[in-house]
Coordinates of N, CA and C in Angstrom, one line a residue:
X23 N -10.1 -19.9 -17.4 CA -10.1 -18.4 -17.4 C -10.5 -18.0 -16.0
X24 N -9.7 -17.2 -15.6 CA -10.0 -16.8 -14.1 C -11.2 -15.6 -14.3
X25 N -12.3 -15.3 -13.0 CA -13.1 -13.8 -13.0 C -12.1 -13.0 -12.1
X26 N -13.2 -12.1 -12.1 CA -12.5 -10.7 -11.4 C -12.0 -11.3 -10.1
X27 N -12.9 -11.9 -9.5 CA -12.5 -12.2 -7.7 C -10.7 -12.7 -8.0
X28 N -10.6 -14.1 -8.8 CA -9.3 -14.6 -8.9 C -8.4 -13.9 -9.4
X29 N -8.6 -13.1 -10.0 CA -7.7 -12.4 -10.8 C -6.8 -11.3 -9.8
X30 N -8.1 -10.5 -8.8 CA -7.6 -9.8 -7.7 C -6.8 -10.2 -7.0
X31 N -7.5 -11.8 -6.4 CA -6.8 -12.4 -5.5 C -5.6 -12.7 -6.2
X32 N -5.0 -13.4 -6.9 CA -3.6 -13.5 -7.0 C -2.9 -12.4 -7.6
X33 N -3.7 -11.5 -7.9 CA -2.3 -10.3 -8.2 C -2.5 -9.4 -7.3
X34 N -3.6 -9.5 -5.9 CA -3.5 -8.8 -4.5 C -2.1 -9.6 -4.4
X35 N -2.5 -10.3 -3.7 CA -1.4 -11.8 -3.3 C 0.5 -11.3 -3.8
X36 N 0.6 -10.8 -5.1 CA 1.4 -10.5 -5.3 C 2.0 -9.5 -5.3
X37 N 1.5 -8.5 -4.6 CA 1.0 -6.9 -4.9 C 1.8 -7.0 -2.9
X38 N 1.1 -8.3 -2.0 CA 1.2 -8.0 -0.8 C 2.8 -8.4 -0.6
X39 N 3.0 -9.4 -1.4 CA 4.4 -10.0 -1.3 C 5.3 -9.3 -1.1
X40 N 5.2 -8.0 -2.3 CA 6.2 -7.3 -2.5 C 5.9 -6.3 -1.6
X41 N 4.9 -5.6 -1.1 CA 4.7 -4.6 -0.4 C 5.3 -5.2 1.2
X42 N 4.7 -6.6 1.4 CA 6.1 -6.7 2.6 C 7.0 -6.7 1.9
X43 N 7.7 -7.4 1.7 CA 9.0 -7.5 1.5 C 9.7 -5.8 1.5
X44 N 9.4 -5.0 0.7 CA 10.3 -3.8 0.9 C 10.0 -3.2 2.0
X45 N 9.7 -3.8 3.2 CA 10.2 -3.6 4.8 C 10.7 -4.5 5.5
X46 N 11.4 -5.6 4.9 CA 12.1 -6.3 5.6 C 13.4 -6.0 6.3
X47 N 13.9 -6.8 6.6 CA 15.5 -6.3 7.0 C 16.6 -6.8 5.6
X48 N 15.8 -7.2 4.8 CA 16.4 -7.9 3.9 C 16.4 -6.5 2.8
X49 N 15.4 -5.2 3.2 CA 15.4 -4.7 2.2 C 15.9 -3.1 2.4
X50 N 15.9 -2.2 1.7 CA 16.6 -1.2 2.0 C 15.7 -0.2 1.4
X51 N 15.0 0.9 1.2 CA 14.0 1.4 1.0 C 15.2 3.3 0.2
X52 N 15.2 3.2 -1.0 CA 16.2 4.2 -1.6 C 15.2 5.8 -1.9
X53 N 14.2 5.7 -1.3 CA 13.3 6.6 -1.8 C 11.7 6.9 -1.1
X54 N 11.3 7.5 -1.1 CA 9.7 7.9 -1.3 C 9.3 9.1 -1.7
X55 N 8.1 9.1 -2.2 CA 7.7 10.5 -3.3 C 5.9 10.0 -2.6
X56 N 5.8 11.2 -2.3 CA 4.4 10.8 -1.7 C 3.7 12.8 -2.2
X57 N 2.5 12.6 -2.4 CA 1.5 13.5 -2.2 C 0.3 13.6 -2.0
X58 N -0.5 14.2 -1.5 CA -1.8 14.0 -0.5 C -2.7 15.2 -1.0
X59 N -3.7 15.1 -1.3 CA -5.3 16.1 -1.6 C -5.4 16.8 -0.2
X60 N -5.2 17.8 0.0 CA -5.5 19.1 1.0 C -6.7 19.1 1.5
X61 N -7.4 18.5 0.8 CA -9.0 18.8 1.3 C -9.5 17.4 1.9
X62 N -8.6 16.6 1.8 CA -9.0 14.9 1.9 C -8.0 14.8 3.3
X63 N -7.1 15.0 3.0 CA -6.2 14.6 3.9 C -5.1 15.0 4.4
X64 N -4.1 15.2 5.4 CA -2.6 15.4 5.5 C -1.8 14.3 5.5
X65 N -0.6 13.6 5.2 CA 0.2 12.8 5.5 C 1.7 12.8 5.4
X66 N 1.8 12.2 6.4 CA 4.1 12.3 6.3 C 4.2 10.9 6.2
X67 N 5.1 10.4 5.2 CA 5.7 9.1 5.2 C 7.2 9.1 5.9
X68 N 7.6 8.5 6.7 CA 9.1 8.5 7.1 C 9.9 7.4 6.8
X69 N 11.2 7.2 6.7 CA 11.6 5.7 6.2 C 12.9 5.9 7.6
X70 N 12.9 4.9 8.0 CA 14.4 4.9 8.9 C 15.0 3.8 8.4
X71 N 16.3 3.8 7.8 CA 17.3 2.8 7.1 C 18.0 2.5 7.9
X72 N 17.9 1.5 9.1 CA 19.2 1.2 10.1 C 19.6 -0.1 9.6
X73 N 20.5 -0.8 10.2 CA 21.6 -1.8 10.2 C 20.6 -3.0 10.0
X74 N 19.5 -3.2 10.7 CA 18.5 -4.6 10.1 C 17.7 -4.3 8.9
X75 N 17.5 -2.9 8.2 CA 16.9 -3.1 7.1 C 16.1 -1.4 7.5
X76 N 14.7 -1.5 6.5 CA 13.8 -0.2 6.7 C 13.0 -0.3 7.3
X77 N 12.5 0.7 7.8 CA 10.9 0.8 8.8 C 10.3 1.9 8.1
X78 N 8.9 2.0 8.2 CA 8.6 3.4 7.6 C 7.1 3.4 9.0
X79 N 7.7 5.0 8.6 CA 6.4 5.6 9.6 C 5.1 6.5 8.9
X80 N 4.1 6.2 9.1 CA 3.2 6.8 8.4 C 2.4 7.8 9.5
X81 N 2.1 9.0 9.1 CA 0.9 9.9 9.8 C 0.1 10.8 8.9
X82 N -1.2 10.5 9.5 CA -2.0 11.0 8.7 C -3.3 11.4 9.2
X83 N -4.1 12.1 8.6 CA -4.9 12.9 9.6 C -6.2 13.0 8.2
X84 N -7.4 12.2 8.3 CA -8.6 12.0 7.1 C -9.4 13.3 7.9
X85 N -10.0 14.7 7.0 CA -11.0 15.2 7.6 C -12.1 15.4 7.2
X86 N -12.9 14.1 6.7 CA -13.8 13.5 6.0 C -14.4 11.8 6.5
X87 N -15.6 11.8 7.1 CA -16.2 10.2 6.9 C -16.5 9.9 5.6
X88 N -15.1 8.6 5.0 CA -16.1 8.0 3.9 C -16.3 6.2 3.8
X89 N -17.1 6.3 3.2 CA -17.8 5.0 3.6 C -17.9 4.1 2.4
X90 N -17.6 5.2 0.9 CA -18.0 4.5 -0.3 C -17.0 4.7 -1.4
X91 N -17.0 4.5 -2.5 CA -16.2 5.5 -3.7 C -14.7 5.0 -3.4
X92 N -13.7 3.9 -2.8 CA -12.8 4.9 -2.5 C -11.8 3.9 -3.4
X93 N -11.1 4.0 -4.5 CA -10.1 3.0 -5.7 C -9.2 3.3 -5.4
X94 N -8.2 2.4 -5.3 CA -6.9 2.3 -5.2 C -6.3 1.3 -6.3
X95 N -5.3 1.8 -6.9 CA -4.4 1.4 -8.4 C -3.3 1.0 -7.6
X96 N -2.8 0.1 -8.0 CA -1.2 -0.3 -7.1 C -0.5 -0.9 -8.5
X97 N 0.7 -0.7 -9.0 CA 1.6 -1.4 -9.5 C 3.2 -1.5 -8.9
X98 N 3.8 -2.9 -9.5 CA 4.9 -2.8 -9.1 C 5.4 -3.1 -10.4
X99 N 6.9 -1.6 -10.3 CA 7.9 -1.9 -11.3 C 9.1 -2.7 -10.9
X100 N 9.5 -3.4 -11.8 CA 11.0 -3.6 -11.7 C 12.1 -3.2 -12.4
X101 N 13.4 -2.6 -12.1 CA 14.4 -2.3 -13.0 C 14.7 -3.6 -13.9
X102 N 14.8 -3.0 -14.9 CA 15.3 -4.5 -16.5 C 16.0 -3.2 -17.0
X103 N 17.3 -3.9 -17.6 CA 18.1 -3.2 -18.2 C 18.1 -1.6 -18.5
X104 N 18.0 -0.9 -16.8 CA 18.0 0.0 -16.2 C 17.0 0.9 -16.5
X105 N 16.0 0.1 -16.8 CA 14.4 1.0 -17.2 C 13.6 0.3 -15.8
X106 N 12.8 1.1 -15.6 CA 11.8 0.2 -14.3 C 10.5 -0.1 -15.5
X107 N 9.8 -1.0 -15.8 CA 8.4 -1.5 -16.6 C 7.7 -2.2 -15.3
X108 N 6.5 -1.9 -15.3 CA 5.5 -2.6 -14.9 C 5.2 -3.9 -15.1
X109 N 5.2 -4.5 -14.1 CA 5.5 -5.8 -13.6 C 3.9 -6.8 -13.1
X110 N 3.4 -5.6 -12.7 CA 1.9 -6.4 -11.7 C 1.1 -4.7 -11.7
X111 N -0.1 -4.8 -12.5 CA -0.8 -3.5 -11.8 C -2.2 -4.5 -11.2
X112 N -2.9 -3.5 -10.6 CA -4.2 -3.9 -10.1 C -5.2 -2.9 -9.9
X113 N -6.2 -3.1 -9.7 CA -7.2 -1.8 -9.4 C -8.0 -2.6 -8.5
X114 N -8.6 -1.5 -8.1 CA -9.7 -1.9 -6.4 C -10.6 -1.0 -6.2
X115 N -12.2 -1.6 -5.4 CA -12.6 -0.5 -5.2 C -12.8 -1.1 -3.5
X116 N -11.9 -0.3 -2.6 CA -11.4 -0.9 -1.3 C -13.2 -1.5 -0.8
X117 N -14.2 -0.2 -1.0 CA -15.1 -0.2 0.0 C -16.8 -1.1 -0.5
X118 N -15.8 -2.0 -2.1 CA -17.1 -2.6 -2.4 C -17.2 -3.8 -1.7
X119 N -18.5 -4.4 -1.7 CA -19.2 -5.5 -0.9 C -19.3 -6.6 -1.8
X120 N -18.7 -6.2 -3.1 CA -19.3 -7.2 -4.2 C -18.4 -9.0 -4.3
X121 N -16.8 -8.5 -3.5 CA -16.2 -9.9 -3.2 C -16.0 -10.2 -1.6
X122 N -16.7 -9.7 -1.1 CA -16.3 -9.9 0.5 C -15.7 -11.2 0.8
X123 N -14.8 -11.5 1.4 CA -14.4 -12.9 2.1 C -13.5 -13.5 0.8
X124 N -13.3 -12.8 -0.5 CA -12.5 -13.4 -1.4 C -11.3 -13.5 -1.2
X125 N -11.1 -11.7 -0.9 CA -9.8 -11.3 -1.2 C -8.9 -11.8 0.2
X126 N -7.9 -12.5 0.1 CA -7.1 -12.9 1.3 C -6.2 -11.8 1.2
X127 N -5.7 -11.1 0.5 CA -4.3 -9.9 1.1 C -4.9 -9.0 1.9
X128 N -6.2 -8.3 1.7 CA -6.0 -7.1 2.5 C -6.5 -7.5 4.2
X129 N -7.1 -8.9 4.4 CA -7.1 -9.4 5.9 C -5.5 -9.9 6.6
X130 N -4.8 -10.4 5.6 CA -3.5 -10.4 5.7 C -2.7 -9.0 6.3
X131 N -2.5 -8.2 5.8 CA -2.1 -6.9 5.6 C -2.4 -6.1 6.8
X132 N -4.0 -6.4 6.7 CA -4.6 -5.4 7.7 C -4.1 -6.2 9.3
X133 N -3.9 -7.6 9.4 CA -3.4 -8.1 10.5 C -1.7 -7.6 10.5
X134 N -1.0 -7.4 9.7 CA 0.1 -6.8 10.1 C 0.4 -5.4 10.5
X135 N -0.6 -4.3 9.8 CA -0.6 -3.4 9.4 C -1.0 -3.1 11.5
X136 N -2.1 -3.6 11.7 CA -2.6 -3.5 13.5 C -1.4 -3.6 14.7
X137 N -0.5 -4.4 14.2 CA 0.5 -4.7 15.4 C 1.5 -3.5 15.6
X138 N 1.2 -1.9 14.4 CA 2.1 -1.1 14.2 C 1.5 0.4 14.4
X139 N -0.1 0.3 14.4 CA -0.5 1.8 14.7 C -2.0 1.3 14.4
X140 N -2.6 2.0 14.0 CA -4.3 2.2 13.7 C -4.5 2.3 12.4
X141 N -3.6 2.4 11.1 CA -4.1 2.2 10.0 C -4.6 1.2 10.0
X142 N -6.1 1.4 8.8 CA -6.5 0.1 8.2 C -6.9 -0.2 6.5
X143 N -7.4 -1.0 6.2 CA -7.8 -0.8 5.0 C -9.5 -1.6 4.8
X144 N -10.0 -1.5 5.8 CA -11.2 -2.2 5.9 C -12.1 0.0 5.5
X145 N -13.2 -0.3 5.2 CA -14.6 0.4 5.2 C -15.3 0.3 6.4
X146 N -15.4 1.5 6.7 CA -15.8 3.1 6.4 C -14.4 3.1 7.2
X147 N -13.9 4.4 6.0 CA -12.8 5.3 7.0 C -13.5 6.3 7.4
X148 N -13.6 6.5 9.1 CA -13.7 7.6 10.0 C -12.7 8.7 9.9
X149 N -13.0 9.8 9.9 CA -12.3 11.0 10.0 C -11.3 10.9 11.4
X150 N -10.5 12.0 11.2 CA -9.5 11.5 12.8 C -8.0 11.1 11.9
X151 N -7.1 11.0 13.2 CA -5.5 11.0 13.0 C -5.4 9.2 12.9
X152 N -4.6 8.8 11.8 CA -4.0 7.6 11.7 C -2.2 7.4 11.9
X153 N -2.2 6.1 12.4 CA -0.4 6.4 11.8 C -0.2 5.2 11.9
X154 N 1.3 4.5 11.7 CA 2.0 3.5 12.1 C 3.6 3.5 12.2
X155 N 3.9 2.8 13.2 CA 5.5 3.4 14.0 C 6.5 2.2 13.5
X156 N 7.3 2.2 12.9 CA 8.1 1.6 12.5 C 7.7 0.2 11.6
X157 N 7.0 -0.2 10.5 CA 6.2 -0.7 10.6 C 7.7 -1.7 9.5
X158 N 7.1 -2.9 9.7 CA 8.3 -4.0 8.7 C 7.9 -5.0 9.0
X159 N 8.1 -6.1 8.0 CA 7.7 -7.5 8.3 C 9.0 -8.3 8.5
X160 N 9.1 -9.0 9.3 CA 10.2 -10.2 9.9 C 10.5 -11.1 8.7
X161 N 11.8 -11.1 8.7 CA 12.8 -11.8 7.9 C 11.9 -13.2 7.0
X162 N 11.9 -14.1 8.4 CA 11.0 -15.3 8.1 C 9.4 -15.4 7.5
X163 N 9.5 -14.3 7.7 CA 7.7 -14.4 6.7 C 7.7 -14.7 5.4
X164 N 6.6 -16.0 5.2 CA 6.9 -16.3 3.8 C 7.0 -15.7 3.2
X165 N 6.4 -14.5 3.1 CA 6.3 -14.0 1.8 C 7.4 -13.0 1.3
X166 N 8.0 -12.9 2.6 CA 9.3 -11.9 2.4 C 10.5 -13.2 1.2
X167 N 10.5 -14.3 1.7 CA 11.1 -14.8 1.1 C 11.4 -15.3 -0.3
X168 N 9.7 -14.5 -0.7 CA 9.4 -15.4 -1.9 C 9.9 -14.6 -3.3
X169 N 10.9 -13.0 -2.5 CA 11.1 -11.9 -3.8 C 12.0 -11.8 -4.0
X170 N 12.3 -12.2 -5.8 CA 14.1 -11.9 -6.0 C 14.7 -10.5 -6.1
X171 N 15.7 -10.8 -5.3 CA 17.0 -9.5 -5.7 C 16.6 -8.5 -6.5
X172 N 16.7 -7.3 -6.2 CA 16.8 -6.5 -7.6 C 16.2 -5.1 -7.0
X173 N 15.8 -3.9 -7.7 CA 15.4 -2.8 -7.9 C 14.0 -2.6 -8.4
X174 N 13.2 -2.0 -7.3 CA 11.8 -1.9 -7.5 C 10.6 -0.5 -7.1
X175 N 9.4 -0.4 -7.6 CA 8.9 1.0 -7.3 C 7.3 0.1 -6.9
X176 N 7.0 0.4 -5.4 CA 5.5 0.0 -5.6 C 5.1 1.3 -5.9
X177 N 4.1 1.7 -6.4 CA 3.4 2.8 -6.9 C 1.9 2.5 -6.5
X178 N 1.0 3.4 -5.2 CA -0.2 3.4 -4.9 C -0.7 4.3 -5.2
X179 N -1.9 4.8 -5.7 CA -3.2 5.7 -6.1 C -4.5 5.6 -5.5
X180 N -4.4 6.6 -4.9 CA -6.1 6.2 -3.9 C -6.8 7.5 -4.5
X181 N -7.9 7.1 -4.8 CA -8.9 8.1 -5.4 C -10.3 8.1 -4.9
X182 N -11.0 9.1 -4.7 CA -12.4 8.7 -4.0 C -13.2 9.6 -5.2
X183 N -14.2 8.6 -5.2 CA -15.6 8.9 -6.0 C -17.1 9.3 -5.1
X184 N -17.2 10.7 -5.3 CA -18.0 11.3 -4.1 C -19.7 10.0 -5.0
X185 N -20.9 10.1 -4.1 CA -21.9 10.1 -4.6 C -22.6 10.6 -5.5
X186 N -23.2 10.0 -6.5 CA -23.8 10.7 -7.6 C -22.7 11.3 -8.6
X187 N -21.0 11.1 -8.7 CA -20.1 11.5 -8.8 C -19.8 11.0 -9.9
X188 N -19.2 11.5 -11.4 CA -18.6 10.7 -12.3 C -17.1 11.0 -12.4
X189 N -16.3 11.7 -12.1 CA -15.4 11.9 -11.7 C -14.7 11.3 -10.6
X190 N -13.5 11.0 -10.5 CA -12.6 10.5 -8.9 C -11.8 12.1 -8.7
X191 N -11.5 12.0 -7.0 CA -10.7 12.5 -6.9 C -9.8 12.2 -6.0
X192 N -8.5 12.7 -7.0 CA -7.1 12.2 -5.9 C -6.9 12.4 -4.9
X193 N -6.5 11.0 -3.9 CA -6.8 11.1 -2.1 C -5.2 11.3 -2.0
X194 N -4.2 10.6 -2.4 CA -3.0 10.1 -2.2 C -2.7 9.4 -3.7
X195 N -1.2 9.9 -3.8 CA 0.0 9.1 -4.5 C 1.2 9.0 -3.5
X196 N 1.5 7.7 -3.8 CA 2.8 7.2 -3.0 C 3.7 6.1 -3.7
X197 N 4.7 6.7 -4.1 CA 5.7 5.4 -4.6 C 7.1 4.6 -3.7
X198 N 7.0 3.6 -3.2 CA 8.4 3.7 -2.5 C 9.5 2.7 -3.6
X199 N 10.5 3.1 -3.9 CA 11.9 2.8 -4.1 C 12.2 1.8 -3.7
X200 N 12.5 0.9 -3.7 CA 13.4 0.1 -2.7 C 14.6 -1.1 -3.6
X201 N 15.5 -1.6 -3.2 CA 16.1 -2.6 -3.4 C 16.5 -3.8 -2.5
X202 N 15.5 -5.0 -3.0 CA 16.2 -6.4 -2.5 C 17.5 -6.9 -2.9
X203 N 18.7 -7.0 -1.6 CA 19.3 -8.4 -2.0 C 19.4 -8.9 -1.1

């Protein structure tokens, strides 16, 4: 029986797989639906679909220090007989201390995520402008390799839980579309 840490870690793990991969050149990106909390945040997602595949650009502007509270839900659908079903979900709370050093995707991620702008996913987010410019992972990355053909939705939810708070509130929803072949 796996605990929480393992259970993260391999359905991070698979969570990252796919989230590269639908920036490869192998992939093609048919969509985004994004929306953002006004009081939390502003953001544009861009997708540019050229001849090697997608890139997406992100900007965004936090006008808030937070340091605690902050969950993020991530699932991936896949089309099956032209329904998308949930495939891998996960839940997180980015800014706890409780598995430090477990989780291998988001040091992964966050080393890709650096070579493209100043997003991160490490604690505390500082208030101030974030972005990233054309961002995609290269063909040969394992893990691009590792995802079959088909029609897919990553679906992210970031929610922040103020202090003393029993309620969340919504930071961001973002789904991207895409299809491997």
């Amino acid at each position: 029986m796996l605990n929480g840490t393992q259970t993260w870690s391999r359905t991070g793990a698979i969570v990252l797989i796919v989230f590269a991969c639908m920036i490869s050149a192998k992939i093609m990106i048919t969509k985004v639906d994004y929306v953002s909390n006004a009081d939390y945040l502003t953001m544009k997602v861009q997708v540019h679909n050229e001849t090697e595949g997608s890139t997406v650009d992100v900007d965004g502007n936090l006008y808030m220090d937070v340091s605690q509270g902050v969950f993020v839900n991530i699932d991936l659908d896949s089309k099956m007989d032209g329904q998308y079903m949930t495939m891998i979900g996960t839940s997180k709370e980015l800014c706890s201390t409780d598995d430090v050093g477990m989780d291998p995707v988001v040091p992964l991620l966050n080393e890709e995520l650096e070579k493209f702008g100043n997003l991160t996913f490490n604690c505390p987010f500082q208030k101030g402008y974030y972005r990233i410019r054309r961002f995609r992972m290269s063909d040969d990355h394992m893990l691009v390799k590792m995802v079959p053909p088909g029609q897919y939705i990553v679906k992210m939810d970031l929610q922040h839980q103020q202090p003393n708070a029993t309620d969340k509130n919504p930071v961001f929803k973002l789904s991207f579309y895409f299809e491997i072949s």
